């Protein structure tokens, strides 16, 4: 049974399409076998919701009178990047306010920053914009202090150079003091273990070899429609995999882009990591067209078949030392406890499985109602046959 | 039909019985009650065996939920005290007489459900299962009755979904 994306789109338009979520396909394949399931199902929806650093927005705020060539810009006192044109601005999710004591007054709380401004922009709140410049003949103004609102911006775009990690580490702390990391608060002596993936619902774990997800794939991005535009930074397909092709450590990533004006704050949230910094949580849903049995089989992956590595964030991770303390699967992680060095360690998530579920359901509804058509990727993501190796920095 | 009639009668009976026993417990002064309080001890008395007196002299059940007591420093105990209403009142008077300040522990920590994304980062951190997760739904809930106001979840929640109210 081989289908094409064009055929699936025809079925979507006629209201005949069969869509299930990446959770529902598991039972279906168990019950009916992969052959029958591949015949019956046209699309499987996958999703994830979690903190995704490497997120940012860019926008054009329009020319003032007289005009300014913004050289330095602050949004609610958080520095943004203006070094690309006159009134185009980039704001990164991890940027913190000017004069934030950060960790110099230990422990930094990081209650507010780029990620929160992005959330507020999306929620329609006014944001204070300050800009300074050196003045030119065509752009004579040197200072600007005003308020902006997403409605008045010419373009506002969410652009995430690295999202949707295909699998991620489980973070623990072997030291004897609490540590504060981007993986959350880690209690001493293996006090807790934090993970960050939707497992069996996660987009790239349902298409582990990138057979359907590629450049140009239309996706659910923060409640609006977005696109995959490139592989994400640190995309690393050549890691150890199970015999079913599932990577056993962080592997592929996606760069995604979408209209910020379509986005809903329900699916885009500012994140504060005590002692670490701020970032943005992003909700993403990716449809997988069931073109053949092989693709169907991949989407039927279960939590107990997805393994990842337990890494010590007190020493091994910060020092860049290799070494995994244990290999665990997502069924164990989601049960609430794993075993590391003969100790039972309680687990906590950073990625929200409940929200991923909701997103997979919403995307399913969009497709069922004919509101969302699938796209043919214009180029594939580099896969295991590529020469890509993730490099560490060589200091010179 | 007959069965139904008996059913109605026993319902009435149980409602009556329930009301009666509630009144009994409320007004008899014999009822067992529980209170969750934060006790702040002046540093001069932190080394006295105060909880011991509470237990022995007032017949109270003292369950220490969290404690911060160091010699020569102001001490802070979060306790659940249970006992007969009058004895409990007596115990409280005894504490006040010693200069211990007593504050009720009622919803000092608030969980903002709308802000919670059900990530579960707080679950291994919360020592009292106030924050707990339904593993079927992977959704988190908050049982304020159990909270011992240790404050640990405030640092652990990345979404600022819990706040402490003073
Ligand atoms: S303060 Fe937070 S961590 Fe501590 S008991 Fe209450 S809910 Fe749990
Ligand atoms: S850490 Fe915060 S957002 Fe996450 S489940 Fe707990 S209360 Fe909710």
Coordinates of C-alpha atoms and ligand atoms in Angstrom, one line a residue:
Chain A
X1 CA 0.0 0.0 0.0
X2 CA 1.7 3.1 -1.2
X3 CA 0.1 6.6 -1.1
X4 CA 1.2 10.0 -2.1
X5 CA 0.8 13.3 -0.2
X6 CA -1.3 14.6 -3.1
X7 CA -3.7 11.7 -2.7
X8 CA -3.9 12.3 1.0
X9 CA -4.6 16.0 0.4
X10 CA -7.4 15.0 -2.0
X11 CA -8.9 12.9 0.8
X12 CA -8.5 15.8 3.3
X13 CA -10.4 18.1 0.9
X14 CA -13.2 15.5 0.4
X15 CA -13.5 15.0 4.1
X16 CA -12.5 11.4 3.9
X17 CA -9.1 11.5 5.5
X18 CA -8.3 9.2 8.4
X19 CA -6.1 10.9 11.0
X20 CA -5.0 9.5 14.4
X21 CA -2.5 10.8 16.9
X22 CA 0.9 9.2 17.5
X23 CA -0.6 7.6 20.7
X24 CA -3.6 6.2 18.9
X25 CA -1.6 4.6 16.1
X26 CA 0.1 2.4 18.7
X27 CA -3.0 0.5 19.6
X28 CA -4.2 0.4 16.0
X29 CA -1.0 -1.3 14.8
X30 CA -1.1 -3.6 17.8
X31 CA -4.6 -4.6 17.0
X32 CA -4.8 -4.7 13.2
X33 CA -1.2 -5.1 12.2
X34 CA 1.0 -2.6 10.4
X35 CA -0.3 -3.6 6.9
X36 CA -3.9 -2.9 7.7
X37 CA -3.2 0.2 9.8
X38 CA -1.1 1.7 6.9
X39 CA -4.0 1.0 4.6
X40 CA -6.6 2.7 6.8
X41 CA -4.7 5.6 8.2
X42 CA -3.6 8.6 6.1
X43 CA -2.0 10.9 8.7
X44 CA -0.5 10.5 12.2
X45 CA -0.2 13.7 14.2
X46 CA 2.8 14.2 16.6
X47 CA 3.5 17.0 19.0
X48 CA 5.7 18.4 21.7
X49 CA 5.6 21.3 24.2
X50 CA 8.6 22.3 26.2
X51 CA 11.3 24.8 26.8
X52 CA 13.1 25.4 23.5
X53 CA 16.1 27.8 23.7
X54 CA 17.2 29.0 20.4
X55 CA 13.9 30.7 19.8
X56 CA 13.4 34.3 18.8
X57 CA 11.2 36.7 17.1
X58 CA 12.0 39.3 14.6
X59 CA 9.7 42.2 13.6
X60 CA 9.6 45.4 11.7
X61 CA 8.2 48.2 13.9
X62 CA 7.7 50.8 11.1
X63 CA 9.3 54.2 10.6
X64 CA 8.9 57.0 13.1
X65 CA 8.9 60.7 12.1
X66 CA 11.6 61.8 11.8
X67 CA 13.1 58.5 10.9
X68 CA 15.7 56.6 13.0
X69 CA 18.2 53.9 12.1
X70 CA 17.9 52.0 15.3
X71 CA 21.4 51.0 16.4
X72 CA 20.6 49.7 19.9
X73 CA 17.1 48.6 21.0
X74 CA 15.5 47.6 24.3
X75 CA 12.1 46.0 24.7
X76 CA 10.8 46.4 28.3
X77 CA 14.4 47.1 29.2
X78 CA 15.6 43.8 27.6
X79 CA 18.2 44.3 25.0
X80 CA 17.2 43.3 21.5
X81 CA 19.4 43.1 18.4
X82 CA 19.0 45.8 15.9
X83 CA 22.2 45.4 13.8
X84 CA 20.4 44.2 10.7
X85 CA 18.6 47.2 9.2
X86 CA 16.9 50.4 10.4
X87 CA 13.7 49.3 12.1
X88 CA 14.0 45.5 12.0
X89 CA 14.6 43.9 15.4
X90 CA 15.6 40.5 16.6
X91 CA 14.7 39.5 20.2
X92 CA 16.2 36.2 21.6
X93 CA 14.3 34.1 24.1
X94 CA 17.2 33.9 26.5
X95 CA 18.0 37.6 26.7
X96 CA 17.7 39.0 30.2
X97 CA 17.0 42.6 31.3
X98 CA 19.7 45.3 31.3
X99 CA 21.1 45.4 34.9
X100 CA 19.6 42.1 35.9
X101 CA 21.9 40.9 38.7
X102 CA 21.8 37.5 37.0
X103 CA 23.8 35.0 39.2
X104 CA 26.0 37.7 40.7
X105 CA 23.5 37.8 43.5
X106 CA 23.3 34.1 43.9
X107 CA 20.7 32.6 43.3
X108 CA 19.5 34.4 40.2
X109 CA 15.7 34.2 39.9
X110 CA 15.4 35.1 36.2
X111 CA 11.7 36.0 36.5
X112 CA 11.6 38.0 33.3
X113 CA 13.4 38.2 29.9
X114 CA 13.1 37.6 26.2
X115 CA 10.8 34.6 26.4
X116 CA 8.4 36.5 28.6
X117 CA 8.3 39.5 26.3
X118 CA 7.5 37.2 23.4
X119 CA 4.7 35.7 25.4
X120 CA 3.4 39.2 26.2
X121 CA 3.7 40.4 22.6
X122 CA 1.6 37.4 21.5
X123 CA -0.9 38.1 24.3
X124 CA -1.4 41.6 22.8
X125 CA 0.2 43.5 25.6
X126 CA 2.0 46.8 24.9
X127 CA 5.7 46.7 25.0
X128 CA 8.0 49.6 25.6
X129 CA 10.5 50.2 22.9
X130 CA 13.6 52.3 23.3
X131 CA 16.1 52.9 20.6
X132 CA 19.3 55.0 20.2
X133 CA 21.3 55.8 17.1
X134 CA 24.1 57.9 15.9
X135 CA 22.0 59.8 13.3
X136 CA 22.5 60.0 9.5
X137 CA 21.4 62.4 6.8
X138 CA 18.5 60.0 5.9
X139 CA 17.8 58.9 9.4
X140 CA 18.5 61.9 11.6
X141 CA 16.8 60.8 14.8
X142 CA 19.0 59.7 17.7
X143 CA 16.5 58.6 20.3
X144 CA 13.2 56.9 20.3
X145 CA 11.1 55.9 23.4
X146 CA 7.6 54.6 22.7
X147 CA 5.2 51.7 23.0
X148 CA 4.6 49.0 20.4
X149 CA 1.8 46.4 20.1
X150 CA 1.9 43.3 17.9
X151 CA -1.1 44.6 15.9
X152 CA 0.8 47.6 14.7
X153 CA 4.0 45.8 13.7
X154 CA 4.4 45.3 10.0
X155 CA 5.7 41.8 10.3
X156 CA 6.3 39.7 13.4
X157 CA 7.8 36.3 12.9
X158 CA 8.7 33.5 15.3
X159 CA 11.9 31.9 14.1
X160 CA 13.5 29.1 16.0
X161 CA 16.9 27.9 14.8
X162 CA 16.8 24.8 16.9
X163 CA 13.6 23.2 18.2
X164 CA 12.0 19.8 18.6
X165 CA 15.1 17.9 19.7
X166 CA 14.9 14.3 18.7
X167 CA 15.4 12.8 22.2
X168 CA 17.2 14.4 25.1
X169 CA 19.4 13.7 28.1
X170 CA 18.0 12.9 31.5
X171 CA 19.8 15.2 34.0
X172 CA 20.9 14.2 37.5
X173 CA 23.2 15.5 40.1
X174 CA 25.9 13.3 41.6
X175 CA 27.4 16.1 43.8
X176 CA 26.4 16.9 47.3
X177 CA 24.9 20.3 46.7
X178 CA 21.8 21.4 44.8
X179 CA 22.6 22.6 41.3
X180 CA 20.5 24.9 39.1
X181 CA 20.6 24.0 35.4
X182 CA 18.7 24.5 32.2
X183 CA 17.3 21.1 33.0
X184 CA 15.8 22.5 36.2
X185 CA 16.7 22.2 39.9
X186 CA 18.7 19.0 40.5
X187 CA 18.8 17.8 44.1
X188 CA 22.2 16.4 45.4
X189 CA 23.1 12.7 45.5
X190 CA 20.7 11.6 42.7
X191 CA 17.8 13.4 44.4
X192 CA 15.8 13.7 41.2
X193 CA 16.1 13.1 37.5
X194 CA 14.7 15.5 34.9
X195 CA 13.8 14.6 31.3
X196 CA 12.6 16.7 28.4
X197 CA 10.8 14.9 25.5
X198 CA 7.3 13.9 24.7
X199 CA 8.7 10.4 23.9
X200 CA 6.2 8.4 21.8
X201 CA 4.4 11.7 20.8
X202 CA 7.5 13.6 19.8
X203 CA 7.7 14.5 16.1
X204 CA 11.2 13.3 15.2
X205 CA 10.9 10.1 17.3
X206 CA 8.0 9.1 15.1
X207 CA 10.0 9.7 11.9
X208 CA 13.5 8.7 13.2
X209 CA 15.2 8.7 9.8
X210 CA 13.4 11.8 8.5
X211 CA 11.6 10.0 5.7
X212 CA 8.7 12.6 5.6
X213 CA 9.7 15.5 7.8
X214 CA 11.8 18.0 5.9
X215 CA 12.3 21.5 4.6
X216 CA 8.9 22.9 3.8
X217 CA 6.8 20.7 6.0
X218 CA 3.8 22.6 7.2
X219 CA 3.3 22.4 11.0
X220 CA 1.3 23.6 14.0
X221 CA 3.5 26.2 15.5
X222 CA 2.3 27.8 18.8
X223 CA -1.4 27.6 17.7
X224 CA -0.8 29.0 14.3
X225 CA 0.6 27.5 11.0
X226 CA 4.3 27.4 10.6
X227 CA 7.0 25.7 8.5
X228 CA 10.1 23.7 8.9
X229 CA 12.7 25.7 7.1
X230 CA 16.0 23.9 7.7
X231 CA 17.6 21.3 10.0
X232 CA 18.1 22.9 13.4
X233 CA 21.5 23.8 14.8
X234 CA 23.4 20.9 16.3
X235 CA 21.4 18.5 14.1
X236 CA 23.3 15.3 14.7
X237 CA 21.8 12.3 13.0
X238 CA 24.8 10.0 13.4
X239 CA 24.4 8.9 17.0
X240 CA 23.9 5.4 18.3
X241 CA 20.4 4.1 17.5
X242 CA 18.3 1.1 18.4
X243 CA 17.7 -1.6 15.8
X244 CA 14.5 0.2 15.0
X245 CA 16.4 3.3 14.2
X246 CA 15.5 5.3 17.3
X247 CA 18.4 7.5 18.5
X248 CA 19.5 6.8 22.0
X249 CA 20.7 10.3 22.8
X250 CA 20.0 13.8 21.4
X251 CA 20.1 13.6 17.6
X252 CA 18.1 15.5 15.0
X253 CA 16.7 19.1 15.4
X254 CA 14.4 21.4 13.4
X255 CA 14.6 25.1 12.5
X256 CA 11.0 26.4 12.3
X257 CA 9.4 29.6 11.4
X258 CA 5.8 31.0 11.5
X259 CA 3.7 34.1 11.8
X260 CA 3.8 35.4 15.4
X261 CA 0.5 37.1 14.8
X262 CA -1.3 33.7 14.5
X263 CA 0.2 32.4 17.7
X264 CA -1.7 31.9 20.9
X265 CA 0.0 32.4 24.3
X266 CA -1.4 29.0 25.4
X267 CA 1.2 27.4 23.2
X268 CA 4.1 29.9 23.7
X269 CA 5.2 30.6 27.2
X270 CA 8.1 32.4 28.9
X271 CA 10.2 30.1 31.1
X272 CA 12.2 31.0 34.2
X273 CA 14.9 28.6 35.2
X274 CA 16.2 29.5 38.7
X275 CA 19.9 30.0 38.7
X276 CA 20.1 29.5 34.9
X277 CA 18.1 32.1 32.9
X278 CA 15.0 32.6 30.9
X279 CA 13.8 30.9 27.7
X280 CA 10.6 30.1 25.8
X281 CA 8.4 27.0 25.8
X282 CA 7.0 26.3 22.4
X283 CA 4.2 24.0 21.3
X284 CA 4.8 22.2 17.9
X285 CA 2.7 19.7 16.1
X286 CA 4.0 17.8 13.0
X287 CA 1.8 15.7 10.7
X288 CA 3.3 12.5 9.3
X289 CA 1.7 11.2 6.1
X290 CA 1.4 7.5 6.2
X291 CA 2.8 6.8 2.7
X292 CA 3.7 3.2 3.2
X293 CA 4.0 0.5 5.9
X294 CA 7.6 1.4 6.9
X295 CA 6.5 4.9 7.8
X296 CA 3.5 3.5 9.6
X297 CA 5.7 1.2 11.6
X298 CA 7.9 4.1 12.7
X299 CA 4.9 6.1 14.0
X300 CA 3.8 3.1 16.1
X301 CA 6.9 3.6 18.4
X302 CA 6.1 3.2 22.1
X303 CA 7.7 4.9 25.1
X304 CA 9.3 1.6 26.2
X305 CA 11.2 1.4 22.9
X306 CA 12.7 4.9 23.2
X307 CA 15.9 4.9 25.2
X308 CA 18.0 7.8 26.5
X309 CA 21.0 8.5 28.6
X310 CA 21.2 9.6 32.2
X311 CA 23.9 12.3 32.5
X312 CA 25.5 13.9 35.5
X313 CA 25.0 17.7 35.3
X314 CA 27.3 18.5 38.2
X315 CA 30.5 17.3 36.6
X316 CA 30.3 15.3 33.3
X317 CA 28.0 17.7 31.4
X318 CA 29.6 21.0 32.3
X319 CA 33.1 19.7 31.9
X320 CA 32.2 18.0 28.5
X321 CA 33.2 14.6 29.8
X322 CA 31.6 11.6 28.1
X323 CA 29.8 9.0 30.1
X324 CA 26.2 7.9 30.7
X325 CA 25.2 6.7 34.2
X326 CA 22.3 4.6 32.9
X327 CA 20.2 4.0 29.9
X328 CA 16.5 4.3 30.6
X329 CA 13.3 4.4 28.5
X330 CA 10.4 6.8 28.5
X331 CA 7.9 4.4 30.0
X332 CA 10.2 4.3 33.0
X333 CA 10.7 8.0 33.0
X334 CA 6.9 8.7 32.9
X335 CA 6.2 6.1 35.6
X336 CA 7.8 8.6 38.0
X337 CA 11.0 6.7 39.0
X338 CA 14.1 5.3 37.4
X339 CA 17.0 3.3 38.8
X340 CA 20.4 4.8 38.6
X341 CA 23.4 3.2 40.4
X342 CA 21.0 0.9 42.3
X343 CA 19.1 3.9 43.6
X344 CA 15.5 4.7 42.9
X345 CA 15.4 8.2 41.6
X346 CA 12.1 10.2 41.2
X347 CA 11.6 11.8 37.8
X348 CA 10.3 15.1 36.7
X349 CA 9.6 16.4 33.2
X350 CA 10.3 19.8 31.6
X351 CA 8.3 19.0 28.5
X352 CA 4.6 18.7 29.0
X353 CA 3.1 15.4 27.8
X354 CA -0.4 16.7 28.6
X355 CA 0.1 19.7 26.3
X356 CA 1.7 17.6 23.6
X357 CA -1.4 15.4 23.7
X358 CA -3.7 18.5 23.3
X359 CA -1.6 19.7 20.3
X360 CA -1.7 16.4 18.6
X361 CA -5.5 16.4 19.0
X362 CA -5.9 20.0 17.7
X363 CA -3.8 19.2 14.6
X364 CA -5.8 16.1 14.0
X365 CA -9.0 18.2 14.1
X366 CA -7.5 20.8 11.7
X367 CA -6.7 18.1 9.2
X368 CA -10.1 16.3 9.6
X369 CA -12.0 19.5 9.1
X370 CA -10.0 20.2 5.9
X371 CA -8.4 23.3 7.4
X372 CA -4.8 22.1 7.1
X373 CA -3.3 20.4 4.0
X374 CA 0.0 18.6 4.1
X375 CA 3.0 19.8 2.1
X376 CA 5.6 17.8 0.2
X377 CA 9.1 18.6 1.7
X378 CA 11.2 20.4 -0.9
X379 CA 14.4 18.9 0.6
X380 CA 15.1 16.2 3.1
X381 CA 16.8 16.7 6.4
X382 CA 20.4 15.3 6.5
X383 CA 20.1 11.7 7.8
X384 CA 22.3 8.9 8.8
X385 CA 23.9 8.7 5.4
X386 CA 25.2 12.3 5.7
X387 CA 28.7 13.1 6.9
X388 CA 27.4 15.3 9.7
X389 CA 29.3 15.0 13.1
X390 CA 28.6 17.3 16.0
X391 CA 31.8 19.2 16.7
X392 CA 33.0 20.6 19.9
X393 CA 34.9 23.9 19.8
X394 CA 38.7 23.8 19.4
X395 CA 40.0 26.7 21.3
X396 CA 43.0 28.4 19.7
Chain B
X1 CA -41.1 -1.2 45.4
X2 CA -40.6 -2.3 48.9
X3 CA -36.9 -2.3 48.5
X4 CA -37.0 1.3 47.3
X5 CA -39.0 2.4 50.3
X6 CA -36.5 0.9 52.7
X7 CA -33.8 2.7 50.7
X8 CA -35.5 6.0 51.2
X9 CA -35.9 5.4 54.9
X10 CA -32.3 4.5 55.4
X11 CA -31.2 7.6 53.5
X12 CA -33.2 9.7 55.8
X13 CA -31.9 7.9 58.8
X14 CA -28.3 8.3 57.8
X15 CA -28.7 12.0 57.0
X16 CA -30.2 12.5 60.4
X17 CA -27.5 10.5 62.1
X18 CA -24.8 12.4 60.2
X19 CA -26.2 15.8 61.3
X20 CA -26.5 14.7 64.8
X21 CA -23.0 13.5 65.0
X22 CA -21.7 16.7 63.4
X23 CA -23.5 18.8 66.0
X24 CA -22.1 16.5 68.7
X25 CA -18.6 17.0 67.5
X26 CA -19.0 20.8 67.0
X27 CA -20.5 21.6 70.3
X28 CA -19.4 18.9 72.8
X29 CA -15.9 20.3 73.2
X30 CA -14.8 16.6 73.1
X31 CA -14.1 16.6 69.3
X32 CA -10.7 15.9 67.9
X33 CA -9.5 18.7 65.7
X34 CA -6.4 19.4 63.7
X35 CA -4.6 22.6 63.0
X36 CA -1.7 23.4 60.8
X37 CA 0.4 26.3 62.1
X38 CA 3.7 28.0 61.7
X39 CA 5.5 28.5 65.0
X40 CA 8.2 31.1 65.3
X41 CA 10.4 30.7 68.4
X42 CA 12.4 33.6 69.8
X43 CA 16.1 32.5 69.9
X44 CA 16.2 32.5 73.7
X45 CA 13.8 29.5 73.9
X46 CA 14.8 27.3 71.0
X47 CA 16.5 24.8 73.2
X48 CA 13.6 24.2 75.5
X49 CA 11.7 20.9 75.0
X50 CA 8.5 22.7 74.1
X51 CA 6.9 20.1 71.8
X52 CA 7.5 17.6 74.5
X53 CA 5.3 19.6 76.9
X54 CA 2.7 20.0 74.3
X55 CA 2.5 16.2 73.9
X56 CA 2.6 15.3 77.6
X57 CA 0.8 18.1 79.3
X58 CA -1.9 18.8 76.8
X59 CA -2.4 15.3 75.3
X60 CA -1.8 16.6 71.8
X61 CA -0.5 14.9 68.7
X62 CA 2.2 16.9 67.2
X63 CA 3.3 16.2 63.7
X64 CA 6.3 18.2 62.6
X65 CA 6.0 19.0 58.9
X66 CA 9.1 21.2 58.5
X67 CA 11.6 22.5 61.0
X68 CA 14.4 25.1 61.0
X69 CA 15.9 25.2 64.5
X70 CA 19.5 26.2 65.2
X71 CA 21.0 27.1 68.6
X72 CA 20.9 30.8 69.2
X73 CA 18.8 31.6 66.2
X74 CA 15.1 32.2 65.8
X75 CA 13.5 28.9 65.1
X76 CA 10.6 28.0 62.7
X77 CA 8.5 24.9 62.9
X78 CA 5.6 24.0 60.7
X79 CA 3.4 21.6 62.6
X80 CA 0.1 19.8 62.5
X81 CA -1.4 19.7 66.0
X82 CA -4.3 17.4 66.8
X83 CA -6.2 16.9 69.9
X84 CA -9.4 17.8 71.8
X85 CA -10.6 21.3 71.2
X86 CA -10.1 22.6 74.7
X87 CA -6.7 21.0 75.2
X88 CA -5.6 22.4 71.9
X89 CA -6.6 25.9 73.0
X90 CA -4.7 25.3 76.2
X91 CA -1.6 24.3 74.3
X92 CA -1.8 27.4 72.1
X93 CA -2.0 29.6 75.2
X94 CA 1.0 27.8 76.7
X95 CA 3.0 28.6 73.5
X96 CA 1.8 32.2 73.4
X97 CA 2.9 32.5 77.0
X98 CA 6.4 31.5 76.0
X99 CA 6.6 34.2 73.4
X100 CA 6.1 31.8 70.4
X101 CA 4.2 33.4 67.6
X102 CA 1.6 31.3 65.9
X103 CA 0.4 31.8 62.4
X104 CA -2.2 29.6 60.7
X105 CA -0.9 27.7 57.8
X106 CA -3.7 28.2 55.3
X107 CA -3.0 28.4 51.6
X108 CA 0.3 30.3 52.0
X109 CA 1.3 28.7 48.7
X110 CA -0.9 29.2 45.8
X111 CA -1.0 27.2 42.6
X112 CA -2.1 29.0 39.6
X113 CA -3.8 26.4 37.5
X114 CA -3.9 28.6 34.4
X115 CA -0.2 29.0 34.4
X116 CA 0.6 25.4 35.1
X117 CA 1.6 23.5 31.9
X118 CA 1.7 20.1 33.7
X119 CA 5.4 19.6 33.0
X120 CA 5.9 17.7 36.3
X121 CA 9.2 19.4 37.1
X122 CA 7.9 20.0 40.6
X123 CA 6.8 16.4 41.3
X124 CA 10.1 15.0 42.6
X125 CA 10.8 18.2 44.5
X126 CA 7.6 18.5 46.5
X127 CA 8.2 16.6 49.8
X128 CA 4.5 16.3 50.8
X129 CA 2.8 15.2 47.6
X130 CA 0.9 18.5 47.6
X131 CA 1.7 18.7 43.9
X132 CA 1.0 15.3 42.5
X133 CA 0.4 13.9 39.0
X134 CA -2.2 11.7 37.6
X135 CA 0.0 9.4 35.4
X136 CA -2.9 8.4 33.1
X137 CA -3.6 12.0 32.1
X138 CA -0.1 13.3 32.9
X139 CA -1.8 16.2 34.6
X140 CA -0.7 17.8 37.8
X141 CA -3.0 18.9 40.7
X142 CA -2.4 20.7 44.0
X143 CA -3.9 19.7 47.3
X144 CA -3.4 22.7 49.5
X145 CA -4.3 20.7 52.7
X146 CA -1.0 18.9 52.4
X147 CA 1.3 21.8 51.8
X148 CA 4.0 22.4 54.4
X149 CA 5.1 25.7 52.8
X150 CA 8.7 24.6 52.3
X151 CA 9.0 26.8 49.3
X152 CA 10.9 24.3 47.2
X153 CA 8.5 24.3 44.3
X154 CA 8.9 28.0 43.8
X155 CA 12.4 27.5 42.6
X156 CA 11.6 24.4 40.7
X157 CA 8.6 25.6 38.7
X158 CA 9.8 27.1 35.4
X159 CA 6.4 28.6 34.6
X160 CA 5.9 30.7 37.8
X161 CA 2.8 28.7 38.4
X162 CA 3.3 28.6 42.2
X163 CA 3.6 31.7 44.4
X164 CA 4.0 32.2 48.1
X165 CA 1.7 34.6 49.8
X166 CA 2.9 36.2 53.0
Ligands
LIG1 S1 5.7 24.6 49.3 FE1 5.6 23.6 47.3 S2 7.1 22.0 47.5 FE2 6.7 22.6 49.6 S3 5.0 21.3 50.2 FE3 4.0 23.1 49.4 S4 3.6 22.6 47.3 FE4 5.1 21.1 48.0
LIG2 S1 6.6 22.7 37.7 FE1 5.0 24.4 37.6 S2 4.2 24.2 35.6 FE2 5.3 22.3 35.9 S3 3.7 21.0 36.7 FE3 4.7 21.9 38.5 S4 3.4 23.7 39.0 FE4 2.9 23.0 36.9

